[in-house]
Coordinates of C-alpha atoms and ligand atoms in Angstrom, one line a residue:
X1 CA 0.0 0.0 0.0
X2 CA 1.3 3.5 -0.9
X3 CA 2.1 5.9 1.9
X4 CA 0.8 9.3 1.1
X5 CA 3.3 11.9 0.0
X6 CA 2.1 15.5 -0.4
X7 CA 2.5 16.8 -4.0
X8 CA 4.3 19.8 -2.7
X9 CA 5.7 21.0 -6.1
X10 CA 2.2 21.2 -7.6
X11 CA 0.8 22.8 -4.5
X12 CA 3.5 25.5 -4.5
X13 CA 3.0 26.1 -8.2
X14 CA -0.7 26.6 -7.8
X15 CA -0.4 28.8 -4.8
X16 CA 2.3 31.0 -6.2
X17 CA 1.5 31.1 -9.9
X18 CA -2.3 30.7 -10.1
X19 CA -3.7 31.7 -6.7
X20 CA -1.5 34.8 -6.2
X21 CA 0.0 33.9 -2.9
X22 CA 2.1 37.1 -3.1
X23 CA -1.0 39.2 -3.4
X24 CA -2.7 37.3 -0.5
X25 CA 0.4 37.8 1.7
X26 CA 0.3 41.5 1.1
X27 CA -3.3 41.8 2.3
X28 CA -3.7 43.8 5.6
X29 CA -3.4 41.4 8.5
X30 CA -1.4 38.8 6.6
X31 CA 2.0 40.3 7.3
X32 CA 3.2 37.3 9.3
X33 CA 2.6 34.9 6.4
X34 CA 6.0 35.4 4.6
X35 CA 6.8 33.1 1.7
X36 CA 9.4 31.3 3.8
X37 CA 6.9 30.7 6.6
X38 CA 4.4 29.3 4.1
X39 CA 6.9 26.9 2.6
X40 CA 7.9 25.8 6.1
X41 CA 4.2 25.2 7.0
X42 CA 3.7 23.1 3.9
X43 CA 6.8 21.0 4.7
X44 CA 5.8 20.4 8.3
X45 CA 2.2 19.6 7.3
X46 CA 3.3 17.1 4.7
X47 CA 5.5 15.3 7.4
X48 CA 2.6 15.1 9.8
X49 CA 0.3 13.9 7.0
X50 CA 2.6 11.2 5.7
X51 CA 4.3 10.1 8.9
X52 CA 1.5 10.3 11.5
X53 CA -1.9 10.4 9.8
X54 CA -1.4 8.2 6.7
X55 CA -0.2 5.1 8.6
X56 CA -3.4 5.2 10.7
X57 CA -5.7 5.3 7.7
X58 CA -5.9 1.6 6.9
X59 CA -5.9 0.3 10.5
X60 CA -8.5 2.9 11.3
X61 CA -10.7 1.7 8.5
X62 CA -10.4 -1.9 9.6
X63 CA -11.0 -1.2 13.3
X64 CA -13.4 1.7 13.1
X65 CA -14.7 3.8 16.0
X66 CA -16.6 1.9 18.7
X67 CA -19.2 2.7 21.3
X68 CA -18.1 1.8 24.8
X69 CA -19.9 2.2 28.1
X70 CA -18.6 5.7 28.7
X71 CA -19.1 6.9 25.1
X72 CA -17.3 6.6 21.7
X73 CA -13.8 5.3 21.5
X74 CA -11.7 6.6 18.6
X75 CA -9.7 4.0 16.6
X76 CA -6.3 3.1 18.0
X77 CA -3.7 5.7 17.6
X78 CA -6.2 8.5 16.7
X79 CA -6.1 10.2 20.1
X80 CA -2.3 10.4 20.1
X81 CA -2.3 11.7 16.6
X82 CA -4.9 14.2 17.4
X83 CA -2.8 15.4 20.4
X84 CA 0.1 15.8 18.0
X85 CA -2.1 17.8 15.6
X86 CA -3.2 20.1 18.4
X87 CA 0.3 20.5 19.9
X88 CA 1.6 21.5 16.5
X89 CA -0.9 24.3 16.3
X90 CA -2.6 22.9 13.2
X91 CA -6.1 23.3 14.4
X92 CA -5.8 27.1 14.8
X93 CA -3.7 27.7 11.6
X94 CA -6.1 30.2 10.2
X95 CA -8.0 30.9 13.4
X96 CA -8.5 34.3 14.9
X97 CA -5.3 35.4 16.8
X98 CA -7.5 37.0 19.4
X99 CA -8.5 33.5 20.4
X100 CA -5.2 31.8 20.0
X101 CA -5.2 31.2 16.3
X102 CA -2.3 31.9 13.9
X103 CA -4.4 34.0 11.5
X104 CA -2.7 32.5 8.4
X105 CA -4.5 32.9 5.1
X106 CA -7.3 30.5 3.9
X107 CA -5.0 29.7 1.0
X108 CA -2.4 28.1 3.2
X109 CA -5.1 26.4 5.3
X110 CA -6.5 24.9 2.1
X111 CA -3.3 23.2 1.2
X112 CA -3.1 21.6 4.7
X113 CA -6.7 20.5 4.5
X114 CA -5.9 18.7 1.3
X115 CA -3.1 16.9 3.0
X116 CA -5.0 15.8 6.1
X117 CA -7.8 14.4 3.9
X118 CA -5.5 12.7 1.5
X119 CA -3.6 11.1 4.4
X120 CA -6.7 10.1 6.5
X121 CA -10.1 11.4 5.6
X122 CA -11.8 10.0 8.8
X123 CA -9.3 11.9 11.0
X124 CA -9.6 15.1 8.9
X125 CA -13.3 15.2 9.4
X126 CA -12.9 16.1 13.1
X127 CA -11.1 19.4 12.6
X128 CA -13.2 20.1 9.6
X129 CA -16.4 20.2 11.8
X130 CA -14.6 22.1 14.5
X131 CA -13.7 24.8 11.9
X132 CA -17.3 25.2 11.1
X133 CA -18.3 25.5 14.7
X134 CA -15.5 28.1 15.2
X135 CA -16.8 30.1 12.3
X136 CA -20.4 30.1 13.5
X137 CA -19.4 31.2 17.0
X138 CA -17.0 33.9 15.8
X139 CA -19.7 35.5 13.7
X140 CA -22.8 34.9 15.9
X141 CA -21.7 34.0 19.4
X142 CA -22.2 36.3 22.4
X143 CA -19.1 37.6 24.1
X144 CA -19.7 35.1 26.9
X145 CA -19.9 32.2 24.6
X146 CA -16.8 33.3 22.7
X147 CA -14.9 33.7 25.9
X148 CA -15.9 30.3 27.2
X149 CA -15.7 28.2 24.1
X150 CA -14.0 29.8 21.1
X151 CA -10.4 29.7 22.3
X152 CA -10.7 26.0 23.2
X153 CA -12.1 25.2 19.7
X154 CA -9.4 27.3 18.0
X155 CA -6.6 25.4 19.7
X156 CA -8.4 22.1 19.2
X157 CA -8.4 21.3 22.9
X158 CA -12.1 20.7 22.4
X159 CA -13.8 19.7 19.1
X160 CA -17.0 21.0 17.5
X161 CA -19.9 19.3 15.8
X162 CA -22.8 20.3 13.5
X163 CA -26.2 18.8 14.6
X164 CA -28.7 19.4 11.9
X165 CA -30.0 16.1 10.6
X166 CA -33.0 14.2 12.2
X167 CA -34.6 11.1 10.8
X168 CA -37.4 13.1 9.1
X169 CA -35.2 16.1 8.4
X170 CA -32.3 15.6 6.0
X171 CA -32.1 17.8 2.9
X172 CA -35.3 19.4 4.2
X173 CA -34.4 21.1 7.5
X174 CA -37.9 22.7 7.8
X175 CA -38.9 19.4 9.4
X176 CA -36.5 19.7 12.3
X177 CA -38.3 18.9 15.6
X178 CA -35.7 19.1 18.3
X179 CA -37.1 21.6 20.8
X180 CA -35.4 24.2 23.0
X181 CA -37.3 25.5 26.0
X182 CA -36.2 28.7 27.7
X183 CA -34.9 28.1 31.2
X184 CA -33.4 31.1 33.1
X185 CA -30.3 32.4 31.2
X186 CA -30.2 29.3 29.0
X187 CA -32.4 26.7 27.2
X188 CA -33.2 23.0 27.7
X189 CA -33.0 20.9 24.6
X190 CA -35.0 17.7 23.8
X191 CA -34.7 15.6 20.7
X192 CA -32.7 13.2 18.6
X193 CA -30.2 14.0 15.9
X194 CA -28.8 11.4 13.5
X195 CA -25.6 11.0 11.4
X196 CA -23.6 13.4 13.6
X197 CA -19.9 13.3 12.6
X198 CA -17.5 12.9 15.5
X199 CA -20.6 13.5 17.7
X200 CA -18.7 11.9 20.6
X201 CA -15.2 10.5 21.1
X202 CA -12.4 10.2 23.7
X203 CA -9.8 12.3 21.9
X204 CA -10.6 15.5 23.9
X205 CA -12.2 16.3 27.3
X206 CA -15.1 18.2 25.8
X207 CA -17.2 18.3 22.6
X208 CA -19.1 21.4 21.7
X209 CA -22.3 20.7 19.7
X210 CA -23.9 23.4 17.5
X211 CA -27.5 22.3 17.3
X212 CA -30.5 23.4 15.3
X213 CA -33.7 23.4 17.3
X214 CA -37.1 25.0 17.6
X215 CA -38.3 27.3 20.5
X216 CA -41.9 26.8 21.8
X217 CA -43.7 29.5 19.8
X218 CA -41.4 29.5 16.8
X219 CA -43.0 29.8 13.3
X220 CA -43.3 26.6 11.2
X221 CA -40.5 25.7 8.7
X222 CA -37.0 26.9 8.5
X223 CA -37.9 30.4 9.8
X224 CA -38.6 28.9 13.2
X225 CA -35.1 27.3 13.6
X226 CA -32.6 28.6 16.2
X227 CA -29.0 27.7 16.8
X228 CA -27.8 26.5 20.1
X229 CA -24.4 25.7 21.6
X230 CA -24.7 22.5 23.7
X231 CA -21.5 21.3 25.4
X232 CA -20.9 17.7 26.3
X233 CA -19.5 18.8 29.7
X234 CA -20.8 22.0 31.3
X235 CA -18.4 24.7 32.3
X236 CA -18.2 26.0 35.9
X237 CA -18.1 29.8 36.6
X238 CA -14.3 29.6 36.9
X239 CA -13.9 28.1 33.5
X240 CA -13.2 24.6 34.7
X241 CA -15.1 21.6 33.5
X242 CA -18.1 20.7 35.5
X243 CA -21.0 18.3 35.3
X244 CA -21.9 16.1 32.3
X245 CA -24.7 17.7 30.2
X246 CA -27.8 15.7 29.3
X247 CA -26.6 14.7 25.9
X248 CA -25.1 11.4 24.8
X249 CA -24.4 9.2 21.8
X250 CA -26.8 6.3 21.8
X251 CA -25.4 4.5 18.8
X252 CA -23.0 4.7 15.9
X253 CA -23.8 3.8 12.4
X254 CA -22.2 0.9 10.4
X255 CA -21.4 2.4 7.1
X256 CA -19.7 2.1 3.7
X257 CA -16.6 4.1 4.4
X258 CA -14.9 6.6 6.8
X259 CA -15.1 3.9 9.5
X260 CA -12.8 5.7 11.9
X261 CA -15.1 8.8 11.8
X262 CA -17.9 8.0 14.3
X263 CA -21.3 8.8 12.8
X264 CA -23.4 9.2 15.9
X265 CA -27.1 9.1 16.8
X266 CA -27.2 11.9 19.5
X267 CA -29.9 12.1 22.2
X268 CA -30.6 15.4 23.8
X269 CA -32.5 15.8 27.0
X270 CA -33.4 12.2 28.0
X271 CA -33.5 13.4 31.6
X272 CA -33.7 17.1 32.8
X273 CA -33.0 18.5 29.3
X274 CA -29.7 19.4 27.7
X275 CA -28.4 22.8 28.7
X276 CA -28.0 24.9 25.6
X277 CA -27.1 28.5 24.9
X278 CA -28.6 30.5 22.1
X279 CA -26.1 31.5 19.3
X280 CA -27.2 34.7 17.6
X281 CA -30.8 35.5 17.4
X282 CA -33.9 33.3 17.9
X283 CA -35.4 32.0 14.6
X284 CA -32.2 33.0 12.6
X285 CA -30.6 29.6 13.2
X286 CA -30.5 28.5 9.6
X287 CA -28.9 31.7 8.5
X288 CA -26.3 31.4 11.2
X289 CA -25.8 27.8 10.4
X290 CA -25.1 28.7 6.8
X291 CA -22.0 30.5 8.0
X292 CA -20.8 27.1 9.1
X293 CA -22.3 25.2 6.2
X294 CA -20.6 27.4 3.6
X295 CA -17.2 26.8 5.2
X296 CA -17.9 23.1 5.5
X297 CA -19.1 22.9 1.9
X298 CA -15.9 24.5 0.6
X299 CA -13.9 22.1 2.8
X300 CA -15.8 19.0 1.6
X301 CA -14.8 20.1 -2.0
X302 CA -11.1 20.1 -0.8
X303 CA -11.8 16.7 0.8
X304 CA -12.7 15.4 -2.6
X305 CA -9.5 16.7 -4.0
X306 CA -7.5 15.1 -1.2
X307 CA -9.0 11.6 -1.4
X308 CA -8.7 11.7 -5.2
X309 CA -5.0 12.5 -4.9
X310 CA -4.6 9.6 -2.5
X311 CA -6.3 7.2 -4.9
X312 CA -4.1 8.5 -7.7
X313 CA -0.9 7.9 -5.8
X314 CA -1.9 4.4 -5.0
X315 CA -2.9 3.6 -8.6
X316 CA 0.3 5.2 -10.1
X317 CA 2.6 3.1 -7.8
X318 CA 0.7 -0.1 -8.6
X319 CA 0.8 0.6 -12.3
X320 CA 4.6 0.9 -12.1
X321 CA 4.9 -2.4 -10.3
X322 CA 2.4 -4.7 -11.8
X323 CA 3.9 -6.7 -14.7
X324 CA 1.4 -7.8 -17.3
X325 CA 1.6 -8.2 -21.1
X326 CA 4.0 -6.7 -23.6
X327 CA 4.1 -3.3 -25.2
X328 CA 1.6 -2.6 -28.0
X329 CA 2.9 -4.2 -31.2
X330 CA 5.3 -6.6 -29.5
X331 CA 4.3 -10.3 -29.5
X332 CA 7.5 -11.5 -27.8
X333 CA 10.1 -10.1 -25.5
X334 CA 10.1 -8.7 -22.0
X335 CA 6.7 -8.4 -20.2
X336 CA 6.2 -4.9 -19.0
X337 CA 4.6 -3.0 -16.1
X338 CA 1.0 -2.0 -16.9
X339 CA 1.9 1.7 -17.0
X340 CA 3.3 1.0 -20.5
X341 CA -0.2 0.2 -21.8
X342 CA -1.9 3.2 -23.4
X343 CA -5.2 2.6 -21.8
X344 CA -3.6 2.5 -18.3
X345 CA -1.8 5.8 -19.2
X346 CA -5.2 7.2 -20.2
X347 CA -6.6 6.3 -16.8
X348 CA -3.7 7.7 -14.9
X349 CA -3.6 10.9 -17.0
X350 CA -7.3 11.5 -16.5
X351 CA -6.9 11.1 -12.8
X352 CA -3.8 13.3 -12.6
X353 CA -5.1 16.1 -14.8
X354 CA -8.5 16.3 -13.2
X355 CA -6.8 16.4 -9.8
X356 CA -4.5 19.2 -10.9
X357 CA -7.6 21.1 -12.2
X358 CA -9.5 20.5 -8.9
X359 CA -6.5 21.7 -6.9
X360 CA -6.1 24.9 -9.0
X361 CA -9.8 25.6 -8.8
X362 CA -9.9 25.0 -5.0
X363 CA -6.8 27.1 -4.2
X364 CA -7.9 30.0 -6.4
X365 CA -11.2 30.0 -4.6
X366 CA -9.4 30.0 -1.2
X367 CA -7.4 33.0 -2.3
X368 CA -10.6 34.7 -3.4
X369 CA -11.9 34.1 0.1
X370 CA -8.8 35.8 1.5
X371 CA -9.3 38.8 -0.9
X372 CA -13.0 38.9 0.0
X373 CA -12.1 39.2 3.7
X374 CA -9.2 41.5 3.6
X375 CA -8.9 43.5 0.4
X376 CA -8.7 47.2 1.3
X377 CA -11.1 48.1 -1.5
X378 CA -14.8 47.4 -0.6
X379 CA -15.8 46.9 -4.2
X380 CA -13.1 44.3 -4.8
X381 CA -14.1 42.6 -1.6
X382 CA -17.7 42.5 -2.8
X383 CA -16.7 41.1 -6.2
X384 CA -14.6 38.4 -4.7
X385 CA -17.3 37.4 -2.3
X386 CA -19.8 37.2 -5.1
X387 CA -17.4 34.8 -7.0
X388 CA -16.9 32.7 -3.9
X389 CA -20.7 32.5 -3.2
X390 CA -21.4 31.5 -6.8
X391 CA -18.7 28.8 -6.9
X392 CA -18.9 27.2 -3.5
X393 CA -21.7 24.8 -4.6
X394 CA -19.7 24.0 -7.7
X395 CA -16.5 23.3 -5.8
X396 CA -18.4 21.1 -3.4
X397 CA -20.4 19.3 -6.0
X398 CA -17.9 18.9 -8.8
X399 CA -14.9 17.9 -6.7
X400 CA -16.9 15.4 -4.7
X401 CA -18.4 13.8 -7.8
X402 CA -15.0 13.7 -9.5
X403 CA -13.4 12.2 -6.4
X404 CA -15.7 9.2 -6.7
X405 CA -15.0 8.8 -10.4
X406 CA -11.2 9.1 -9.8
X407 CA -11.3 6.6 -6.9
X408 CA -13.2 4.2 -9.1
X409 CA -10.7 4.7 -11.9
X410 CA -8.0 3.9 -9.3
X411 CA -9.6 0.6 -8.7
X412 CA -9.8 -0.1 -12.4
X413 CA -6.0 0.6 -12.7
X414 CA -5.5 -2.2 -10.2
X415 CA -7.7 -4.7 -12.0
X416 CA -9.0 -7.4 -9.6
X417 CA -6.6 -6.4 -6.9
X418 CA -8.4 -3.1 -6.7
X419 CA -11.5 -4.9 -5.6
X420 CA -9.7 -6.7 -2.8
X421 CA -9.4 -4.7 0.4
X422 CA -5.7 -5.5 0.8
X423 CA -4.4 -2.9 -1.6
X424 CA -6.3 -0.1 0.0
X425 CA -7.7 1.2 -3.4
X426 CA -11.2 0.2 -2.4
X427 CA -11.1 2.2 0.8
X428 CA -10.6 5.4 -1.2
X429 CA -13.8 4.7 -3.2
X430 CA -15.7 3.8 -0.1
X431 CA -14.5 6.9 1.8
X432 CA -15.0 9.2 -1.1
X433 CA -18.6 8.2 -1.7
X434 CA -19.9 10.2 1.2
X435 CA -18.5 13.6 0.0
X436 CA -21.3 14.1 -2.6
X437 CA -23.9 13.4 0.1
X438 CA -23.2 15.2 3.3
X439 CA -23.2 19.0 3.7
X440 CA -25.9 18.9 1.0
X441 CA -26.1 16.4 -1.8
X442 CA -25.0 17.3 -5.3
X443 CA -28.7 17.8 -6.1
X444 CA -28.9 20.3 -3.3
X445 CA -25.7 22.1 -4.4
X446 CA -27.0 22.3 -7.9
X447 CA -30.4 23.8 -6.7
X448 CA -28.4 26.3 -4.6
X449 CA -26.3 27.2 -7.7
X450 CA -29.3 27.7 -10.0
X451 CA -31.9 29.0 -7.6
X452 CA -30.0 31.0 -5.0
X453 CA -26.8 32.1 -6.8
X454 CA -27.4 32.4 -10.5
X455 CA -31.0 33.6 -10.7
X456 CA -31.1 36.3 -8.0
X457 CA -28.3 38.4 -9.5
X458 CA -29.5 37.5 -13.1
X459 CA -26.2 35.9 -13.8
X460 CA -24.0 38.9 -13.0
X461 CA -21.4 37.0 -11.0
X462 CA -21.3 34.3 -13.7
X463 CA -20.9 37.0 -16.4
X464 CA -17.9 38.4 -14.5
X465 CA -16.4 34.9 -14.4
X466 CA -17.0 34.3 -18.1
X467 CA -15.3 37.7 -18.8
X468 CA -12.3 36.6 -16.9
X469 CA -12.0 33.3 -18.7
X470 CA -12.4 35.0 -22.1
X471 CA -9.4 37.2 -21.2
X472 CA -7.3 34.0 -20.7
X473 CA -8.6 32.8 -24.0
X474 CA -7.3 35.9 -25.7
X475 CA -3.9 35.6 -24.1
X476 CA -3.6 32.0 -25.3
X477 CA -4.4 33.1 -28.8
X478 CA -1.9 35.9 -28.8
X479 CA 0.9 33.6 -27.6
X480 CA 1.7 32.3 -31.1
X481 CA 2.4 28.8 -29.7
X482 CA 0.6 25.9 -31.4
X483 CA 0.2 24.1 -28.1
X484 CA -1.5 27.1 -26.4
X485 CA -3.7 27.7 -29.4
X486 CA -5.0 24.1 -29.2
X487 CA -5.8 24.7 -25.6
X488 CA -7.4 28.0 -26.5
X489 CA -9.7 26.3 -29.0
X490 CA -10.9 23.8 -26.5
X491 CA -11.4 26.5 -23.9
X492 CA -13.3 28.7 -26.4
X493 CA -15.7 25.9 -27.2
X494 CA -16.2 25.2 -23.5
X495 CA -16.8 28.8 -22.6
X496 CA -19.2 29.2 -25.5
X497 CA -21.1 26.2 -24.1
X498 CA -21.1 27.7 -20.6
X499 CA -22.5 30.9 -21.9
X500 CA -25.2 29.1 -23.8
X501 CA -26.1 26.9 -20.9
X502 CA -26.2 29.9 -18.5
X503 CA -28.5 31.8 -20.8
X504 CA -30.8 28.9 -21.1
X505 CA -30.9 28.3 -17.4
X506 CA -31.6 32.0 -16.6
X507 CA -34.3 32.1 -19.2
X508 CA -36.1 28.9 -18.1
X509 CA -35.7 29.1 -14.3
X510 CA -38.6 31.6 -13.9
X511 CA -40.8 30.1 -16.6
X512 CA -40.3 26.4 -16.0
X513 CA -38.5 25.8 -12.7
X514 CA -38.9 22.1 -12.9
X515 CA -36.9 22.0 -16.2
X516 CA -34.2 24.2 -14.7
X517 CA -33.9 21.9 -11.7
X518 CA -33.8 18.8 -13.8
X519 CA -30.9 20.3 -15.7
X520 CA -29.2 21.7 -12.6
X521 CA -26.7 19.0 -11.8
X522 CA -25.5 18.8 -15.5
X523 CA -25.1 22.6 -15.3
X524 CA -23.1 22.4 -12.1
X525 CA -20.8 19.8 -13.6
X526 CA -20.4 21.9 -16.7
X527 CA -19.4 24.9 -14.7
X528 CA -16.9 22.7 -12.7
X529 CA -15.2 21.4 -15.9
X530 CA -15.0 24.9 -17.4
X531 CA -13.4 26.3 -14.2
X532 CA -10.9 23.4 -14.2
X533 CA -10.1 24.1 -17.8
X534 CA -9.7 27.8 -17.1
X535 CA -7.2 27.1 -14.4
X536 CA -5.3 24.5 -16.5
X537 CA -5.1 27.0 -19.3
X538 CA -3.7 29.6 -17.0
X539 CA -1.1 27.1 -15.8
X540 CA -0.2 26.4 -19.4
X541 CA 0.3 30.1 -20.0
X542 CA 2.6 30.4 -17.0
X543 CA 4.6 27.4 -18.1
X544 CA 5.1 28.5 -21.7
X545 CA 6.1 32.0 -20.5
X546 CA 8.6 30.8 -18.0
X547 CA 9.9 27.6 -19.5
X548 CA 12.9 29.1 -21.3
X549 CA 14.2 30.8 -18.1
X550 CA 13.6 28.0 -15.7
X551 CA 15.8 25.3 -14.3
X552 CA 12.8 23.3 -13.3
X553 CA 11.9 22.4 -16.9
X554 CA 10.6 19.0 -16.1
X555 CA 7.7 20.2 -13.9
X556 CA 6.7 22.9 -16.4
X557 CA 6.8 20.5 -19.3
X558 CA 4.7 18.0 -17.4
X559 CA 2.2 20.8 -16.6
X560 CA 1.9 21.7 -20.3
X561 CA 1.2 18.1 -21.1
X562 CA -1.5 17.7 -18.4
X563 CA -3.1 21.0 -19.5
X564 CA -3.2 19.8 -23.1
X565 CA -4.6 16.5 -22.0
X566 CA -7.3 18.3 -20.0
X567 CA -8.1 20.4 -23.1
X568 CA -8.2 17.5 -25.5
X569 CA -9.8 14.8 -23.4
X570 CA -11.8 16.4 -20.5
X571 CA -13.1 19.7 -21.8
X572 CA -15.1 18.1 -24.7
X573 CA -17.4 16.8 -21.9
X574 CA -18.6 20.3 -21.5
X575 CA -20.4 20.4 -24.9
X576 CA -22.2 17.2 -24.1
X577 CA -23.3 18.6 -20.8
X578 CA -24.5 21.8 -22.6
X579 CA -26.6 19.7 -24.9
X580 CA -28.0 17.8 -21.9
X581 CA -28.8 21.0 -20.2
X582 CA -30.4 22.8 -23.1
X583 CA -32.2 20.0 -25.0
X584 CA -33.5 17.3 -22.9
X585 CA -33.4 17.8 -19.2
X586 CA -37.1 18.3 -18.8
X587 CA -37.7 14.8 -20.2
X588 CA -36.6 13.6 -16.7
X589 CA -40.3 14.4 -15.7
X590 CA -41.8 12.7 -18.8
X591 CA -43.0 9.6 -17.0
X592 CA -45.6 9.5 -14.3
X593 CA -44.8 8.3 -10.8
X594 CA -46.6 5.0 -11.6
X595 CA -44.6 4.5 -14.8
X596 CA -41.4 4.0 -12.7
Ligands
FAD601 C1 -21.5 9.6 7.1 C2 -22.4 10.8 7.3 C3 -22.0 11.9 8.1 C4 -22.9 12.9 8.3 N1 -22.5 14.0 9.1 C5 -23.5 14.9 9.5 C6 -23.2 15.8 10.5 O1 -22.1 15.9 11.0 N2 -24.2 16.6 10.9 C7 -25.5 16.6 10.3 O2 -26.3 17.4 10.7 N3 -25.7 15.7 9.3 C8 -24.8 14.8 8.9 N4 -25.0 13.9 7.9 C9 -26.3 14.0 7.2 C10 -26.2 14.4 5.8 O3 -26.0 15.8 5.8 C11 -27.6 14.1 5.1 O4 -27.5 12.6 4.9 C12 -27.7 14.7 3.8 O5 -27.9 16.1 3.9 C13 -28.9 14.2 2.9 O6 -30.0 14.1 3.7 P1 -30.8 12.7 3.8 O7 -29.8 11.6 4.1 O8 -32.0 12.8 4.7 O9 -31.3 12.4 2.3 P2 -32.6 13.0 1.7 O10 -32.8 14.4 2.0 O11 -33.7 12.1 2.0 O12 -32.3 12.9 0.1 C14 -32.4 11.7 -0.7 C15 -32.2 12.0 -2.1 O13 -33.2 13.0 -2.5 C16 -32.6 14.1 -3.1 N5 -33.3 15.3 -2.6 C17 -33.9 15.6 -1.4 N6 -34.5 16.8 -1.5 C18 -34.3 17.3 -2.7 C19 -34.6 18.6 -3.3 N7 -35.3 19.5 -2.6 N8 -34.2 18.8 -4.5 C20 -33.5 17.8 -5.2 N9 -33.2 16.7 -4.7 C21 -33.5 16.4 -3.4 C22 -31.2 14.1 -2.5 O14 -30.3 14.8 -3.4 C23 -30.9 12.6 -2.4 O15 -30.5 12.2 -3.7 C24 -24.2 12.9 7.7 C25 -24.5 11.8 6.9 C26 -23.7 10.7 6.7 C27 -24.1 9.5 5.9

């Protein structure tokens, strides 16, 4: 089995040459993040990922988390690894310095999140949820809640959870029934939540739950939801840990993958009621939760990238070792490793290029998040934020769907051994499968993209994006290089398709919302492939420009080759998706319910 090794060269290239690390570092408040520091952070993170987290991935999958008498027990080795993670300051990498964080840019955090997820997705989920809780508290928590909980979450001494789902309330949170009854300066919560990631464990002394619940006279639907902080252990007035709160994990799910990440059924208020504190305003819970969910959605997109990279590394190494057959056209002579066969190359190339495209897309978005937060010009902040809001559902949906496809291709590269647990290839497919489901399924991301992002601004943020991609097209054309012109032609066709599909969606969404929604996932995937192609084209431009003056020719030549492969072999999918969007999506509704 391959041990994960972070693709630092590509990460650094993407950060510096595509995501404008220099510009990010110059933003007010980012003064500490010097280029040397960023390089050192990546080096150290890659060591932790490959030396500590990666070796626990397979044993964690085999053993899984377990429910003991006193609560959930993490898989062997996880608690010690988590302690190392916390001691290294990794949890608070981009956290608010006022609460003990290091305040490093989102862009740097993104690279580390890719590494944690590639090394051990089950482990990485725990800090991912904590980050969401931190974000919700930072924006909406009272000074008292921030003082008592935020610093512990930032350092990672305590972990956070996100409690939305109930048996009857999954994608549709209007059906949430957990109740919160006022009780002096706090509330008492009663109800059951299901599928709660890292809802309980023995890696930290306390777990801080953020819970959606309904107050007694709250309006029906999502407008009656409020957000509460419910600690596993209550805190005394002097800040020390006190009594156990009335919340517990009653069972953990047996599931397809991420076995070492406990997926808990949580029970609130079996006795006197779980003590909870209101976060933000009553009945604004969903809006507050969205702060957390947007963060989490972006990070699940990165998770898809990480797990895809892991699947690729495993498949690449296997393809170099497995001897089978002779080179095309040779009936006799030495048998060769399967990497010599063109179809295996095709599979590896499609994995590698799409991963590079996902990485570039994800990191550029992370940089946009940094600019949206800290750029001195308000108009630029607004523009970047509009871009981020538009593309978060695309990053989440596209990267998580591609991760499944890439992990599946990884199995195919292994042949029969891919289907056998021993190689580890199947774990990546099992683990990746959840990313397109939690934090909103791909269908929900697509509905968000079309209904809440594209339609309300009449496609303005999308038009801005298209304009930027067209500028790259023009540069590719001006270059005079045949290679870049070929990439330009593919990009032009893809952007034309994006423009047509966008126009169709905008036109139809008001008139025939069902047709728009039936087309929405194809549209989301189309946008994702174009964004990937846009970044690969930018990479090709940088490489061609810098190739003659660079010592590192090999990396840049490789990049040109992967950019060309993406243009030739992946971008043509966009036109097929455009046709699916504009011509036939409404036929999804052609049969009656009985005809299925
Ligand atoms: C391993 C795991 C970990 C999880 N972790 C957490 C967690 O930490 N906290 C938490 O609160 N929840 C968590 N969840 C729950 C997860 O977020 C939900 O499973 C997910 O949102 C989908 O909800 P559902 O399972 O009820 O599916 P449903 O909502 O029943 O959806 C079923 C299908 O119908 C489609 N669908 C439903 N409504 C619509 C619609 N309006 N438009 C289009 N399509 C629609 C969906 O896309 C899906 O294909 C986790 C789930 C799992 C399996």
